[in-house]
Short mmCIF file of C-alpha atoms and ligand atoms in Angstrom, two decimals:
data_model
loop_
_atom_site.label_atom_id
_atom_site.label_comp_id
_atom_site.label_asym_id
_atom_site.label_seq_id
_atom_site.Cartn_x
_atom_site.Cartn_y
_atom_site.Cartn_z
CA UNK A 1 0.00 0.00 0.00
CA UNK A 2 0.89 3.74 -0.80
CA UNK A 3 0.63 5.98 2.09
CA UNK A 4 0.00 9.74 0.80
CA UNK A 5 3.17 11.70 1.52
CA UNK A 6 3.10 14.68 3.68
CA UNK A 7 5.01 17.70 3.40
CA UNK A 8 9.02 17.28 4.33
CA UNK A 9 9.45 17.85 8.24
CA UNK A 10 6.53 16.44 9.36
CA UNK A 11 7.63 12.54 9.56
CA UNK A 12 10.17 13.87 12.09
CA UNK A 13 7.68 15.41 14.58
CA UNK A 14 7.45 13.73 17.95
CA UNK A 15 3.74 14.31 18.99
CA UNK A 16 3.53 16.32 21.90
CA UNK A 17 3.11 14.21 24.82
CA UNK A 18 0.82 16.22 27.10
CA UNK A 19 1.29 15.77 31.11
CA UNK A 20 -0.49 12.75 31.79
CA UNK A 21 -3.98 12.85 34.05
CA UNK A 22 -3.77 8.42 35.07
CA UNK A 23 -1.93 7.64 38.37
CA UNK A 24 -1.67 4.25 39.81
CA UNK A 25 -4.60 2.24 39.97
CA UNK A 26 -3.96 1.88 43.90
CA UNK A 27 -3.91 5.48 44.83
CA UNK A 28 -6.70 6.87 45.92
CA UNK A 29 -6.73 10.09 45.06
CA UNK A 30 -5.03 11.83 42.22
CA UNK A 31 -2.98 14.85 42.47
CA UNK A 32 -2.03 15.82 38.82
CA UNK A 33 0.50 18.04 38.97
CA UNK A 34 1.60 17.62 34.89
CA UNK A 35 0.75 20.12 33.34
CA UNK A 36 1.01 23.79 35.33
CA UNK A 37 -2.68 24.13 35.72
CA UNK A 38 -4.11 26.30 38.19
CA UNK A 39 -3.94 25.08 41.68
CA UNK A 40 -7.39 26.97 42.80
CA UNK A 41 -9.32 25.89 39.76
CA UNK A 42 -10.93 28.39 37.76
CA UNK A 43 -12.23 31.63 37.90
CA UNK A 44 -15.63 31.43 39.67
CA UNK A 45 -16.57 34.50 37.52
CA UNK A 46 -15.72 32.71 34.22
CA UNK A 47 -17.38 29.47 35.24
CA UNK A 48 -20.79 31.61 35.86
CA UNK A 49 -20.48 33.25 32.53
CA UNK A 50 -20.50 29.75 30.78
CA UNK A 51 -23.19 28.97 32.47
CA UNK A 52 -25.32 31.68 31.64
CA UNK A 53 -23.92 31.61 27.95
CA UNK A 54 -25.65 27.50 27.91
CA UNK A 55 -28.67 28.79 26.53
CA UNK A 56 -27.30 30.41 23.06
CA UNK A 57 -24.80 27.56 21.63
CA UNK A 58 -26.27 27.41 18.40
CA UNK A 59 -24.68 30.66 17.94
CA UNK A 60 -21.77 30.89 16.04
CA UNK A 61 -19.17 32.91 18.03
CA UNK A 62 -18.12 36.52 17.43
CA UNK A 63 -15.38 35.44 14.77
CA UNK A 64 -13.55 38.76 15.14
CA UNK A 65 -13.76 38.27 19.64
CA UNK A 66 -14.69 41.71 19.79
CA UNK A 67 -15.73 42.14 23.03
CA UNK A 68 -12.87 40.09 24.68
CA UNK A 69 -10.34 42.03 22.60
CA UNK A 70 -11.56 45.01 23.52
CA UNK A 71 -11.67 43.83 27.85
CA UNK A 72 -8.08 43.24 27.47
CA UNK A 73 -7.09 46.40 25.71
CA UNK A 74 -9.02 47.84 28.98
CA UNK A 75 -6.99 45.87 31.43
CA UNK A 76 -3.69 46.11 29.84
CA UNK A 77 -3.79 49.55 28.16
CA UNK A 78 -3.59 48.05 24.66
CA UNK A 79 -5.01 48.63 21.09
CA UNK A 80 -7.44 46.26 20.68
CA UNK A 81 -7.24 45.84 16.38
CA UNK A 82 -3.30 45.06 17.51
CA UNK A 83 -4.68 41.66 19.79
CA UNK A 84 -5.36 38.77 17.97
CA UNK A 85 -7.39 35.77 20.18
CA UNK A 86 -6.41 32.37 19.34
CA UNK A 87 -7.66 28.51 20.21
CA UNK A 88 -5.02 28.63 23.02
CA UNK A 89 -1.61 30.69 22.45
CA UNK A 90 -0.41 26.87 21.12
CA UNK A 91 -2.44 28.20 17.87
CA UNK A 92 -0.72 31.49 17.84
CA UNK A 93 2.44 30.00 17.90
CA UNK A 94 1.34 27.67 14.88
CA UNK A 95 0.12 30.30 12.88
CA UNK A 96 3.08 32.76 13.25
CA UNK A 97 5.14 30.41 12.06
CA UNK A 98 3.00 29.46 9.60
CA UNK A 99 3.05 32.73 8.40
CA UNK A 100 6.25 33.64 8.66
CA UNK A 101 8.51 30.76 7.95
CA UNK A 102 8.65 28.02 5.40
CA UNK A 103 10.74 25.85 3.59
CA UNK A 104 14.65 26.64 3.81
CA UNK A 105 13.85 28.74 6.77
CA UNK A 106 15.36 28.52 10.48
CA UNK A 107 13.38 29.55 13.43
CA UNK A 108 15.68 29.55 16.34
CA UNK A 109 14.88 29.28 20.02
CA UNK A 110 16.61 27.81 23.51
CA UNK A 111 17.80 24.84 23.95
CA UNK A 112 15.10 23.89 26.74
CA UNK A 113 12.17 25.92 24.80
CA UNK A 114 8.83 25.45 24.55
CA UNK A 115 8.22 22.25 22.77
CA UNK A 116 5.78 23.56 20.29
CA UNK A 117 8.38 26.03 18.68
CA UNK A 118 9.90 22.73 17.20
CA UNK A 119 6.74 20.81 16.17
CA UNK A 120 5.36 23.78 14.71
CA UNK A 121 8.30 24.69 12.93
CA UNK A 122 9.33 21.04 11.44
CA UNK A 123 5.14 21.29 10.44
CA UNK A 124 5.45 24.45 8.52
CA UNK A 125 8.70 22.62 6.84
CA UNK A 126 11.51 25.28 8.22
CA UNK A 127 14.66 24.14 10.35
CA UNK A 128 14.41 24.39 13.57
CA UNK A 129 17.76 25.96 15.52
CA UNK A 130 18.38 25.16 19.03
CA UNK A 131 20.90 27.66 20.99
CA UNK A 132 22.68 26.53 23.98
CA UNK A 133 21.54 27.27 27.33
CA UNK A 134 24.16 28.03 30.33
CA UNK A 135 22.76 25.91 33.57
CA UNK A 136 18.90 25.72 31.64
CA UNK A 137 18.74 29.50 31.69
CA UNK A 138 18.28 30.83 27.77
CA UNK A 139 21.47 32.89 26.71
CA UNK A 140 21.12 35.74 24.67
CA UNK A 141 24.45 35.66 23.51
CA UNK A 142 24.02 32.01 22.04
CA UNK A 143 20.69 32.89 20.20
CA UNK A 144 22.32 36.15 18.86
CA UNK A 145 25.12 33.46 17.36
CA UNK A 146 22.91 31.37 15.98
CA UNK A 147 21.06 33.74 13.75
CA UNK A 148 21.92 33.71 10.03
CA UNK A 149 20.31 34.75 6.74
CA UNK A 150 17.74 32.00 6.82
CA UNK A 151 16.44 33.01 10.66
CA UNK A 152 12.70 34.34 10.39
CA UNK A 153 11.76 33.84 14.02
CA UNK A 154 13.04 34.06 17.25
CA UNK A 155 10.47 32.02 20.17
CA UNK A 156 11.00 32.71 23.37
CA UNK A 157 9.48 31.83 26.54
CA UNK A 158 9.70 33.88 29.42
CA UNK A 159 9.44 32.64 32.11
CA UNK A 160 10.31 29.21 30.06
CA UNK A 161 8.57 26.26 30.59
CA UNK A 162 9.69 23.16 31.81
CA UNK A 163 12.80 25.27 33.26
CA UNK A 164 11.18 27.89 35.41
CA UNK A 165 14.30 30.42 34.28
CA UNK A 166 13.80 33.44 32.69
CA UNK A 167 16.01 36.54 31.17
CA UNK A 168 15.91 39.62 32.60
CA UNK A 169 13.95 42.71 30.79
CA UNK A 170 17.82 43.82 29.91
CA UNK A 171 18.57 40.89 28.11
CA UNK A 172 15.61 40.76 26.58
CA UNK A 173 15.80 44.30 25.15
CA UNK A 174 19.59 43.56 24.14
CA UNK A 175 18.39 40.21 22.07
CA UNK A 176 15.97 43.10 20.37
CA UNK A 177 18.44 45.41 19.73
CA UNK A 178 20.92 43.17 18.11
CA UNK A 179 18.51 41.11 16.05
CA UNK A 180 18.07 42.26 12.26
CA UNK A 181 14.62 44.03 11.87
CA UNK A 182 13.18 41.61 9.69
CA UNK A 183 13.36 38.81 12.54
CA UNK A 184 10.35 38.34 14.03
CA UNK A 185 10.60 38.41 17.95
CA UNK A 186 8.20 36.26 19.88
CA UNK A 187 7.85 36.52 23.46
CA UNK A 188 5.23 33.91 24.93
CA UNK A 189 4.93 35.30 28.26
CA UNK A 190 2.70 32.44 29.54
CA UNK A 191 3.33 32.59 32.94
CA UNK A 192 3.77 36.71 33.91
CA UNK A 193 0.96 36.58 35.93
CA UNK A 194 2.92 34.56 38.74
CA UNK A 195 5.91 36.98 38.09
CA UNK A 196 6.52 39.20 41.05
CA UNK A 197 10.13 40.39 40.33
CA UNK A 198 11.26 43.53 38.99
CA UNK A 199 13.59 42.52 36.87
CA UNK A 200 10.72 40.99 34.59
CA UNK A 201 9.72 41.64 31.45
CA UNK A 202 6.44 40.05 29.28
CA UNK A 203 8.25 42.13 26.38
CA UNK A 204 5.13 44.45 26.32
CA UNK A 205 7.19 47.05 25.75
CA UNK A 206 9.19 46.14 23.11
CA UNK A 207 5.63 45.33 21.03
CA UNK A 208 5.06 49.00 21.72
CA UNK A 209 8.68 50.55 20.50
CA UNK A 210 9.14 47.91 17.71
CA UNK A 211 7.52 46.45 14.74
CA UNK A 212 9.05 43.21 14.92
CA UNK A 213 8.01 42.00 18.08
CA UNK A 214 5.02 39.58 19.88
CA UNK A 215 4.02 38.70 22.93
CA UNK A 216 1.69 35.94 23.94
CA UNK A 217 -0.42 35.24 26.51
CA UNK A 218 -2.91 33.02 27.81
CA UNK A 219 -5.98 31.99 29.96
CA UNK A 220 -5.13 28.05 30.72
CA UNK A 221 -2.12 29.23 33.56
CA UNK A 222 -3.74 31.89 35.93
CA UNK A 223 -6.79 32.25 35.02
CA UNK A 224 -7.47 28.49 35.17
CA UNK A 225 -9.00 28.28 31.90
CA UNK A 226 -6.92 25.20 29.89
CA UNK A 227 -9.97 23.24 29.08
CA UNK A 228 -11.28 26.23 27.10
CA UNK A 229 -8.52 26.91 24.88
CA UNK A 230 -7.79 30.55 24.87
CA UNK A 231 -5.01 32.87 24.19
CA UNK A 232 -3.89 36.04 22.55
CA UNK A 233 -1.22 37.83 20.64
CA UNK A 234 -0.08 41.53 21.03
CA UNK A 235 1.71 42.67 18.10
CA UNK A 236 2.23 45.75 15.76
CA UNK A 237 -0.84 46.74 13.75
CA UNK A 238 0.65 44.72 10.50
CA UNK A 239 1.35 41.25 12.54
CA UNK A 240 -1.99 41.35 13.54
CA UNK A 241 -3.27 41.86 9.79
CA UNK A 242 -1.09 38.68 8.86
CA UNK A 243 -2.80 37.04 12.10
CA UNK A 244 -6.36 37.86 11.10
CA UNK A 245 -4.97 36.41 7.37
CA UNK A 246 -4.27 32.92 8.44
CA UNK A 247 -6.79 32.44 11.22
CA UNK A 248 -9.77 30.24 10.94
CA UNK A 249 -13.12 32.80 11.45
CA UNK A 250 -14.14 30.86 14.30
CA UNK A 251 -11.17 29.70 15.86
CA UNK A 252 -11.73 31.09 19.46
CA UNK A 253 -15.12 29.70 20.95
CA UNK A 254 -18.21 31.61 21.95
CA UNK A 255 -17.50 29.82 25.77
CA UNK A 256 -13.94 30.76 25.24
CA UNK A 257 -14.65 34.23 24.71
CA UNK A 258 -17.35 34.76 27.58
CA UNK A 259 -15.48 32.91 29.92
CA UNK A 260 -12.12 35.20 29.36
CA UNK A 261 -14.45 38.66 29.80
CA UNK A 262 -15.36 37.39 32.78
CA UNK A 263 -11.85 36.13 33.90
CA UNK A 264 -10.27 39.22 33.26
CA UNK A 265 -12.65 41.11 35.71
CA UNK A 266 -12.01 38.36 38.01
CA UNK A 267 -9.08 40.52 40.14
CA UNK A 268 -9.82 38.39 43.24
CA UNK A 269 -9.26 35.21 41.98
CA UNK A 270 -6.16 36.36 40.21
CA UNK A 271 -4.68 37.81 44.07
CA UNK A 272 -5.31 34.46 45.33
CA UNK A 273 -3.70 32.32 42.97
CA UNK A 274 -0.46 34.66 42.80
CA UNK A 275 -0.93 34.71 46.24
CA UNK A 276 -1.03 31.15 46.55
CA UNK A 277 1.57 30.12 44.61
CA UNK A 278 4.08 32.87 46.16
CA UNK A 279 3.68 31.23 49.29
CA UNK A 280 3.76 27.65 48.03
CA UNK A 281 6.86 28.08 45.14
CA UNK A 282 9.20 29.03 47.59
CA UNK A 283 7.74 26.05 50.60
CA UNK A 284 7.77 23.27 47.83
CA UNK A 285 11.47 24.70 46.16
CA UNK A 286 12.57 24.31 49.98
CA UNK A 287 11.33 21.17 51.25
CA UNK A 288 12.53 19.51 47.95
CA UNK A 289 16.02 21.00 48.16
CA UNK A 290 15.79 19.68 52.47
CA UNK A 291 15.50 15.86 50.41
CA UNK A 292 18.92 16.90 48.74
CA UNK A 293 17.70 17.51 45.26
CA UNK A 294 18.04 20.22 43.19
CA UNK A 295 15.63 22.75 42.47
CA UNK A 296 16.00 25.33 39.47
CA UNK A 297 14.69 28.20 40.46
CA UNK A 298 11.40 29.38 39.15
CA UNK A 299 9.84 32.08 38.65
CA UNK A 300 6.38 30.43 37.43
CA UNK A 301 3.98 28.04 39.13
CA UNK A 302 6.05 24.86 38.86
CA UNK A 303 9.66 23.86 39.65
CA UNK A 304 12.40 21.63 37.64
CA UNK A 305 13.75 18.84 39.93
CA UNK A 306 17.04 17.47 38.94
CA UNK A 307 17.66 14.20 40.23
CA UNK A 308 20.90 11.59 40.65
CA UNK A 309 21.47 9.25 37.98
CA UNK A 310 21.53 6.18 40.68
CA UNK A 311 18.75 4.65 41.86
CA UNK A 312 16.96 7.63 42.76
CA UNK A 313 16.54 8.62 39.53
CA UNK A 314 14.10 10.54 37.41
CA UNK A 315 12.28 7.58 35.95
CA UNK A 316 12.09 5.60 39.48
CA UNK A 317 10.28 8.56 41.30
CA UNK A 318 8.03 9.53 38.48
CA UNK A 319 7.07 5.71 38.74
CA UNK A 320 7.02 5.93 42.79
CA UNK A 321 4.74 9.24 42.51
CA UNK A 322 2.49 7.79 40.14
CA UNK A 323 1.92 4.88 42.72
CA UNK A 324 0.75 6.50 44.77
CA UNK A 325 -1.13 9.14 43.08
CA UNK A 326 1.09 11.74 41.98
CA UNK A 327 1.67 12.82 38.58
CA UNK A 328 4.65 14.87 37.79
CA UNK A 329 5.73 15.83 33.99
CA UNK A 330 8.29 13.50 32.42
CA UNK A 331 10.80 16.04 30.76
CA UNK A 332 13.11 13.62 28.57
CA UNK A 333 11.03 14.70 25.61
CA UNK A 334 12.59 18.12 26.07
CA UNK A 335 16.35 16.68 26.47
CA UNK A 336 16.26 16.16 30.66
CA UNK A 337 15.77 12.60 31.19
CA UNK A 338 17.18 13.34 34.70
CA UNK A 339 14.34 15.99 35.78
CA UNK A 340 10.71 16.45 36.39
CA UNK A 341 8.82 19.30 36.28
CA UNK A 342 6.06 19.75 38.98
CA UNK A 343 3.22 22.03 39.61
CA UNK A 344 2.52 24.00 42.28
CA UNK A 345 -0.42 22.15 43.70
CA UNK A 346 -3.04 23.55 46.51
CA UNK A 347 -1.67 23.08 50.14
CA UNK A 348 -2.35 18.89 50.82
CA UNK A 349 -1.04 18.06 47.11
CA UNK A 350 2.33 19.75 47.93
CA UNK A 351 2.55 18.51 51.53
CA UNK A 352 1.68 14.87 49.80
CA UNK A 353 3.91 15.96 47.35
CA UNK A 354 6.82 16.24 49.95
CA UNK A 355 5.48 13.15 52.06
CA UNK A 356 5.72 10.95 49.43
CA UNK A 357 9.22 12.55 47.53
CA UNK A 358 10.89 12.11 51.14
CA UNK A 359 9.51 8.33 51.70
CA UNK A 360 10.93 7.99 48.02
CA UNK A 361 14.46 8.87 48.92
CA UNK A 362 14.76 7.32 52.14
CA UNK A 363 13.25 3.72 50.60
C1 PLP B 401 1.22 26.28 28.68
C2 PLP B 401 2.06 27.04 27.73
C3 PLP B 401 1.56 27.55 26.53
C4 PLP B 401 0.27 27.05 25.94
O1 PLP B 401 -0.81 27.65 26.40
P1 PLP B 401 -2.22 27.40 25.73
O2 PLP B 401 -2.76 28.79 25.71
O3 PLP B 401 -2.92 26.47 26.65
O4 PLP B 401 -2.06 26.85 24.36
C5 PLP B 401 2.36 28.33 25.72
N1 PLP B 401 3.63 28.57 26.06
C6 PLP B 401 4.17 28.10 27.18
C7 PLP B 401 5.58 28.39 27.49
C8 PLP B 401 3.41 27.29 28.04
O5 PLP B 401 3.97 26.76 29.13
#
């Protein structure tokens, strides 16, 4: 049999393997702590707004998301024709690159990046370029060298996910500086809501002062909103033309939309969950460090645990955690078969977090 050939690139993708939501079949009770969601749930304000929307879902939704686009140019002093709402900022990333880079291209990110810079860029048939990271912190200076004539895009995530690390609003404004105008800067600021250090930058302002540069955001961290799929791009007003281009009419949901309105008003819920995971970051990063493992710093609602490569290893705690009910993120995918990324989980998760970590090092 002839199997239809797809575009060159895409035979080399490794699907994304998503944090996994199955634990042992012993446990109990399962604390998923795979994939960075929100330890407090959702917004209660969002999860009223669906409700009330239940009544209209034969409507089609707003395809241009109007009245979302125009609550977050409220909130975060934007233009709202320069946002662009997406099915999750993993479609945003898709379509940019889409867009922007093609066959004989390179789009170059970290090392550790994102994943989906490299699936999305293999899918859109450009070369993916990895830069070398300095103790899983992105260097500036290694992206800069890794640019050449082919380079269309520069990802990068900051705070980066699965590393926690992040470069400093300097270093971010340097890797502007020195990148030739016609690459396309993309800052996927996923996690800024958690950020509470000054040093910080969601490259807002370089979207402002430059024509070249993105930023993306989303509702599935903070706002608690994964199962929705919702996220958005700030760019110049000609980025957001290409967006509006390539975009499906209805990519962003009608519950999507309704539900992010609300979210956005929702400054309560977003106190408590920075609040929440200020005080628990630094307690789990601690008691995990007391077990004599190392912790990467973090500055977003998970940490990267490094561990020995004897019997305590990566693979035998993921399997003890998963016995008994905990899932953690397998990060071998990304290049760290020796780590696992964890979540910042409400206040028994972490402490059975802990419980169970320490029993596993001590066994
Ligand atoms: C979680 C995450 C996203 C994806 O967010 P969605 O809006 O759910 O698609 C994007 N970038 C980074 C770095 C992430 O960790």
């Amino acid at each position: 049999m002839n199997n239809p050939s797809p575009k060159s690139g895409i035979l080399s993708i490794s699907p994304y393997q998503a944090g996994k939501s199955q634990a042992g079949k012993a446990a109990t009770r399962i604390i998923k702590l795979s994939s960075n969601e929100n330890a407090l749930g959702s917004s209660p304000l969002a999860v009223a707004a669906i409700k009330e929307h239940l009544a209209t879902l034969h409507r089609y939704p707003d395809s241009g998301s109007l009245g979302l686009r125009e609550t977050i140019a409220k909130t975060y002093y934007l233009e709202a024709s320069q946002i662009v709402c997406g099915n999750g900022s993993d479609e945003l990333i898709g379509l940019l690159v889409h867009a922007f880079a093609g066959e004989g291209d390179e789009v170059l990110f970290s090392e550790y990046g994102f994943l989906m810079y490299q699936i999305y860029t293999l899918a859109a048939g450009a070369t993916p370029v990895k830069a070398r990271e300095d103790n899983l912190r992105t260097s500036v200076e290694n992206l800069l060298a890794g640019v050449t004539q082919r380079t269309k895009i520069v990802f990068i995530a900051n705070p980066n996910n699965p590393t926690g690390s992040y470069i400093t609003k300097a270093e971010l404004q340097y890797l502007r500086d020195k990148l030739p105008a016609h690459i396309l800067l993309v800052v996927d600021a996923a996690y800024s809501e958690y950020v509470e250090i000054a040093d910080y930058s969601d490259g807002l302002e370089l979207v402002k002062a430059t024509q070249n540069t993105v930023m993306l955001r989303t509702f599935s961290k903070i706002y608690g909103l994964a199962a929705l799929r919702l996220g958005w791009a700030y760019g110049s007003a000609f980025v957001a033309d290409i967006l509006n281009r390539v975009r499906g009419p209805f990519n962003v949901s009608a519950l999507a939309q309704i539900a992010g309105i609300a979210a956005l008003q929702d400054t309560d819920f977003l106190e408590k969950s920075r609040s929440h995971n200020h005080t628990w970051l630094a307690w789990v990063s601690a008691e995990i460090s007391k077990l004599g493992l190392k912790v990467h710093e973090s500055i977003g609602n998970f940490v990267l645990v490094e561990f020995p490569t004897t019997a305590k290893n990566a693979k035998a705690a993921c399997a003890f955690l998963m016995e008994h009910g905990i899932i953690p993120r397998e990060v071998g995918g990304y290049g760290l078969p020796n780590h696992l990324r964890i979540t910042i989980g409400e206040q028994t998760e972490n402490e059975a977090l802990i419980e169970t970590l320490k029993t596993f090092m001590q066994a």
